[in-house]
Short mmCIF file of C-alpha atoms in Angstrom, two decimals:
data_model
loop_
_atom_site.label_atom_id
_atom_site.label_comp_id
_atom_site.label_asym_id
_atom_site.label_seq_id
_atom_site.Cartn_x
_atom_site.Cartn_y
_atom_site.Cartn_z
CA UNK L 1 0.00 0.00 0.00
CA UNK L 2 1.79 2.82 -1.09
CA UNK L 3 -0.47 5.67 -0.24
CA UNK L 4 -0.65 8.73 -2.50
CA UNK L 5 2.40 8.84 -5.15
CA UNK L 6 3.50 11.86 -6.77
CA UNK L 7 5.65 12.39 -10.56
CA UNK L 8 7.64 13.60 -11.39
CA UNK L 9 9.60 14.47 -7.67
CA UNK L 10 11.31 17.49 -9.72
CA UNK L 11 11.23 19.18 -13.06
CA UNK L 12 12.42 22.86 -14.24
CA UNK L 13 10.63 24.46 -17.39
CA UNK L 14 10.78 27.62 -19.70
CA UNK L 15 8.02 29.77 -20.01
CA UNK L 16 5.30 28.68 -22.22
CA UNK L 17 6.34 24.88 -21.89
CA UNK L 18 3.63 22.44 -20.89
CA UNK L 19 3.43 19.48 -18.64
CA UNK L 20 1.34 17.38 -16.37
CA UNK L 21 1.82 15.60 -12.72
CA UNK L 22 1.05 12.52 -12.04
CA UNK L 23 -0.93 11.88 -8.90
CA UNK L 24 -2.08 8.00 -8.28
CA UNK L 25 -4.00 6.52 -4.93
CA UNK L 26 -4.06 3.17 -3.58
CA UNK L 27 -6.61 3.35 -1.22
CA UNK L 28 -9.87 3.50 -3.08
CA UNK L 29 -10.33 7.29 -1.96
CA UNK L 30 -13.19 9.01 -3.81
CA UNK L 31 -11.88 12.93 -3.00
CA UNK L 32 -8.93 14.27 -4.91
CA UNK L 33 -7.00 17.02 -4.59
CA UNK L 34 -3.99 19.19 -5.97
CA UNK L 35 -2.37 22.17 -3.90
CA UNK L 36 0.40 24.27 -4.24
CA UNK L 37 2.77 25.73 -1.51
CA UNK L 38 4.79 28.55 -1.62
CA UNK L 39 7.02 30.22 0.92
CA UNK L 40 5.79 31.70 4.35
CA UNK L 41 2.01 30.45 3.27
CA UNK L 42 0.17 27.30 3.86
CA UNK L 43 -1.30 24.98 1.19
CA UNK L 44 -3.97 26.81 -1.67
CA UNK L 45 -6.06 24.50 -3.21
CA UNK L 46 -6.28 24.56 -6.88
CA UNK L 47 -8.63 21.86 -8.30
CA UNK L 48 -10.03 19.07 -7.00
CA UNK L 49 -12.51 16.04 -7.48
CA UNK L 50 -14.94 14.49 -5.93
CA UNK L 51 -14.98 11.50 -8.14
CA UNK L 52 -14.23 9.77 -11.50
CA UNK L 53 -15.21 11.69 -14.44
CA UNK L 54 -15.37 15.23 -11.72
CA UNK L 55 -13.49 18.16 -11.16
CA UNK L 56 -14.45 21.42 -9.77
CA UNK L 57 -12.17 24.70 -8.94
CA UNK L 58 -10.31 25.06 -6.04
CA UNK L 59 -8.94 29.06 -4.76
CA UNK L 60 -6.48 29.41 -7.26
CA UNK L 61 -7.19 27.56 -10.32
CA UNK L 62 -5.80 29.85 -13.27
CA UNK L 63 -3.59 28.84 -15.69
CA UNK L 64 -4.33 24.76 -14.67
CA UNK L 65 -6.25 22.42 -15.91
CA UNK L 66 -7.31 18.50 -14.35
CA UNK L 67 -8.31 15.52 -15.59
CA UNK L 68 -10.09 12.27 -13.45
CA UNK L 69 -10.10 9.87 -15.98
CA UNK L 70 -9.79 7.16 -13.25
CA UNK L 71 -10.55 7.07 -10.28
CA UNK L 72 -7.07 6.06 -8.39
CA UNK L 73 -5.63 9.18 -10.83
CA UNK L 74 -5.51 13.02 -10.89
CA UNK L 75 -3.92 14.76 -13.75
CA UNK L 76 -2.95 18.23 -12.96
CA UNK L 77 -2.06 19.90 -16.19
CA UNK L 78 0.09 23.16 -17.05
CA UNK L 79 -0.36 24.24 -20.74
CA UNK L 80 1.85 27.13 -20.63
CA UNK L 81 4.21 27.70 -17.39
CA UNK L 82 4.47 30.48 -15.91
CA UNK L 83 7.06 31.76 -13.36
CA UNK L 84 4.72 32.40 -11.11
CA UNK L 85 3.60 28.99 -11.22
CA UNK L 86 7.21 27.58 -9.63
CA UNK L 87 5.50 25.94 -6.47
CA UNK L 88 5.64 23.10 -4.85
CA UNK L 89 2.79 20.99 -5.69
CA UNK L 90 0.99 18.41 -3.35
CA UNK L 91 -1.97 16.32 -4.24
CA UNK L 92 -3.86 14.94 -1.34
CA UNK L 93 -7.12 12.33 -1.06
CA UNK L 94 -9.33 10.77 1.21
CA UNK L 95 -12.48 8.45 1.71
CA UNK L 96 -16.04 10.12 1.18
CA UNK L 97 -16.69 9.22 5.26
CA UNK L 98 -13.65 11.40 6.74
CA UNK L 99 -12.34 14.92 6.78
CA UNK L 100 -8.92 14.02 6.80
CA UNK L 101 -6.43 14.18 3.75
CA UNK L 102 -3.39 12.51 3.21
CA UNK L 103 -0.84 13.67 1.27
CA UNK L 104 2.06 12.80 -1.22
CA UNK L 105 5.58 13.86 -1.01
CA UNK L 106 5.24 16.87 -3.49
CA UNK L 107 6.81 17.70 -7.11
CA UNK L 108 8.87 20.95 -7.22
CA UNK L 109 8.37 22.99 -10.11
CA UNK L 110 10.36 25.67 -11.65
CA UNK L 111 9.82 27.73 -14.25
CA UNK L 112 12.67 29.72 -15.84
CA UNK Z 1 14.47 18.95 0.43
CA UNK Z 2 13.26 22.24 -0.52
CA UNK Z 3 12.73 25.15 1.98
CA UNK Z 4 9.19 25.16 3.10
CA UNK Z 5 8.00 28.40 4.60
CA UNK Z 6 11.10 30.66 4.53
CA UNK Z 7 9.31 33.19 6.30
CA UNK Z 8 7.75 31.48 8.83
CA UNK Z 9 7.38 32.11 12.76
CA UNK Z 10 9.58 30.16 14.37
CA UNK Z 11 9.20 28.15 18.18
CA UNK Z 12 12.29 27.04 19.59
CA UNK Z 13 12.06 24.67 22.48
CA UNK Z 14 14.36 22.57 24.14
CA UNK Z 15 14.25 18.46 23.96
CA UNK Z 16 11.69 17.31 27.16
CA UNK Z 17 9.87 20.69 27.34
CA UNK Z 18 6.38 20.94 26.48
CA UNK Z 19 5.48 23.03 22.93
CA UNK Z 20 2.34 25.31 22.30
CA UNK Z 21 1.77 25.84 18.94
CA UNK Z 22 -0.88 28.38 17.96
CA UNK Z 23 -3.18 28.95 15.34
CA UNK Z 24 -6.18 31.10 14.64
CA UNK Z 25 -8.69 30.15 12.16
CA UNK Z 26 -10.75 32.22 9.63
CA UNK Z 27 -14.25 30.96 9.60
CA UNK Z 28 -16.42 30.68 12.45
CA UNK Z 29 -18.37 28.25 10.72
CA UNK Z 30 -15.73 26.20 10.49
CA UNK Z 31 -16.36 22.57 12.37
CA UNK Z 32 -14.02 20.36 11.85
CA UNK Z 33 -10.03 20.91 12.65
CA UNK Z 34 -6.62 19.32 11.70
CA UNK Z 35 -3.29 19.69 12.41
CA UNK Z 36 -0.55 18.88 10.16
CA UNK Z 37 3.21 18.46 10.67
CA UNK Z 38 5.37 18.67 7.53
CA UNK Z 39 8.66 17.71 7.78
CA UNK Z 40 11.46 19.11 5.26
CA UNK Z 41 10.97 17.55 1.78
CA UNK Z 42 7.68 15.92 2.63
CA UNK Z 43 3.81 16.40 1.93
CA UNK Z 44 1.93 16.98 5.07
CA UNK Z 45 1.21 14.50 7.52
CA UNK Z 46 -1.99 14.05 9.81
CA UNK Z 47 -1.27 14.90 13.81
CA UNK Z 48 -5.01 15.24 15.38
CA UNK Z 49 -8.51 16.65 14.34
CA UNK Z 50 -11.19 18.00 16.85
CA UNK Z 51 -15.00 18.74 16.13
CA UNK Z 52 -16.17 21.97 16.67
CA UNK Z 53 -18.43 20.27 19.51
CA UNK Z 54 -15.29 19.43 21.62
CA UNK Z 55 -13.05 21.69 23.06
CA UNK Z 56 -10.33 19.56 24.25
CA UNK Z 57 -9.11 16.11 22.33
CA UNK Z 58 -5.95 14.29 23.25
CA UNK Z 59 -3.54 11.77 21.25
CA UNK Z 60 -0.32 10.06 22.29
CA UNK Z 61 1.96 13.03 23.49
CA UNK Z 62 -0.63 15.64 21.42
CA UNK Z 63 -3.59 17.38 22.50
CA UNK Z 64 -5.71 20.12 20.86
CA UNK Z 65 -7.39 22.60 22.15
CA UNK Z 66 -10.27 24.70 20.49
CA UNK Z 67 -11.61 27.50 21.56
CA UNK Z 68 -14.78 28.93 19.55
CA UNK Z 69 -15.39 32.07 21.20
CA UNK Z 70 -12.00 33.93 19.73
CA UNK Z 71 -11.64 31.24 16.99
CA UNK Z 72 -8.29 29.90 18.11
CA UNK Z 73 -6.88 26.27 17.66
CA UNK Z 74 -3.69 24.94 19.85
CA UNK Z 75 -1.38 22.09 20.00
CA UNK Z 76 0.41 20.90 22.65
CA UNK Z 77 3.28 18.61 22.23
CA UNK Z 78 4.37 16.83 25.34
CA UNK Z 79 8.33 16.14 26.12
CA UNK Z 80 9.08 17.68 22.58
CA UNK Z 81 11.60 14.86 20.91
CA UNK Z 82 14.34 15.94 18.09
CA UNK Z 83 12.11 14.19 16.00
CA UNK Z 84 8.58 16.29 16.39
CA UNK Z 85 10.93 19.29 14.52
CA UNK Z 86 9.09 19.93 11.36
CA UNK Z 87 6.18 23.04 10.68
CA UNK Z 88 3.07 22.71 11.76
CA UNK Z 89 -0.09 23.72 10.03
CA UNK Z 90 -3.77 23.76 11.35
CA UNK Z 91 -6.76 23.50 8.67
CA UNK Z 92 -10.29 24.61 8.80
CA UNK Z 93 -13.13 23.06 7.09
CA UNK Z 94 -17.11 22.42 6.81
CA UNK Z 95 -18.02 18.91 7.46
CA UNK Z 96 -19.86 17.59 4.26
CA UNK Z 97 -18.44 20.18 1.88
CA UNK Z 98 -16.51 17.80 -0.38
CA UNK Z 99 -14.48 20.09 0.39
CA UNK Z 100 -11.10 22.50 0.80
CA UNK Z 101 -9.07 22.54 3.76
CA UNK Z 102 -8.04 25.86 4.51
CA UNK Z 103 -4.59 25.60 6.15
CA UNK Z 104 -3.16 28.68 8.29
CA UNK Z 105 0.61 29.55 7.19
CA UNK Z 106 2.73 27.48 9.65
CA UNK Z 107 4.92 27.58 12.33
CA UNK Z 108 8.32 26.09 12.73
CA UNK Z 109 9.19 23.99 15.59
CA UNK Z 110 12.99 23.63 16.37
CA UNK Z 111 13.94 21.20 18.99
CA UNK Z 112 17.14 22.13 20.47
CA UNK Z 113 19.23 19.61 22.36
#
């Protein structure tokens, strides 16, 4: 049972690239979420699902898009980076019955 | 791992003292509470949650306190161990609202030896 996994750990992009990260659950959760962290704040949520085939907007959901194609994945997508989009980026999930998220280790983004 | 909060408040307490972290939430409808401890390089992990119907709710060397009235959430961290040195975040949410966790900014716990 490996919890909530994250790709890539790391990745650095120019302006204007794309990419997506990877978020996969083992435990069956139903919720689905993807937040970002930046220095001296806590965790802003930016989209998140509430099952397969769902997404909805989170506080800061320019310039991302998601996918929930299935249900143990959550696609969080960039189509053209931003530097203000270098982040760290955590995606969290949990069971319809409890409040409580749990997390995976993070990717770091930056954007040059 | 990468530098989490550069500018947040920092606690320093030495190993075997007890540690009061504070936070103070945002909405008073808020019911439901967590705490969060996020060590360096790592996504946040799950310390405690209270209802909004408690006001006092202890774990194994934790306990939270909530107090409604002046919307203010603690955590208390008994014999503080090299090991609980990490930042702490409490989050706010409705119960039933699918929903978003709103997490306060964090405060840094060093445990000095």
């Amino acid at each position: 049972n490996a919890g909530v996994t994250q790709t890539p750990k790391f990745r650095v992009l120019k302006t204007g690239q794309s990419m997506t990260l990877l978020c996969a659950q083992d435990m069956n959760h139903e919720y689905m979420y993807w937040y970002r962290q930046d220095p001296g704040m806590g965790l802003r949520l930016i989209h998140y699902s509430v099952g397969e085939g769902t997404t909805a907007k989170g506080e800061v959901p320019d310039g991302y898009n998601v996918s929930r194609l299935k249900k143990q994945n959550f696609l969080l997508g960039l189509e053209s980076a931003a530097p203000s989009q270098t982040s760290v980026y955590f995606c969290a999930s949990r069971n319809i019955d409890q409040e409580t998220q749990y997390f995976g280790p993070g990717t770091r983004l930056l954007v040059l | 791992g990468e530098s989490v909060g550069l500018h947040l408040p920092t606690l320093s307490v030495q190993e075997g003292d007890n540690s009061i972290i504070n936070c103070a939430y945002s909405n008073s409808a808020s019911d439901y509470f967590i705490w969060y401890k996020q060590e360096s390089g790592k996504g946040p992990q799950f310390i405690i949650d209270i209802r909004s119907n408690m006001d006092k709710r202890q774990g194994q060397r934790v306990t939270v306190l909530l107090n409604k009235t002046v919307k203010h959430l603690s955590l208390q961290i008994a014999a503080t161990q090299p090991g609980d040195s990490a930042v702490y975040f409490c989050a706010e949410t409705l119960e039933g609202t699918a929903s978003k966790l709103t997490f306060g900014t964090g405060t840094r716990l060093q445990v000095t030896l």
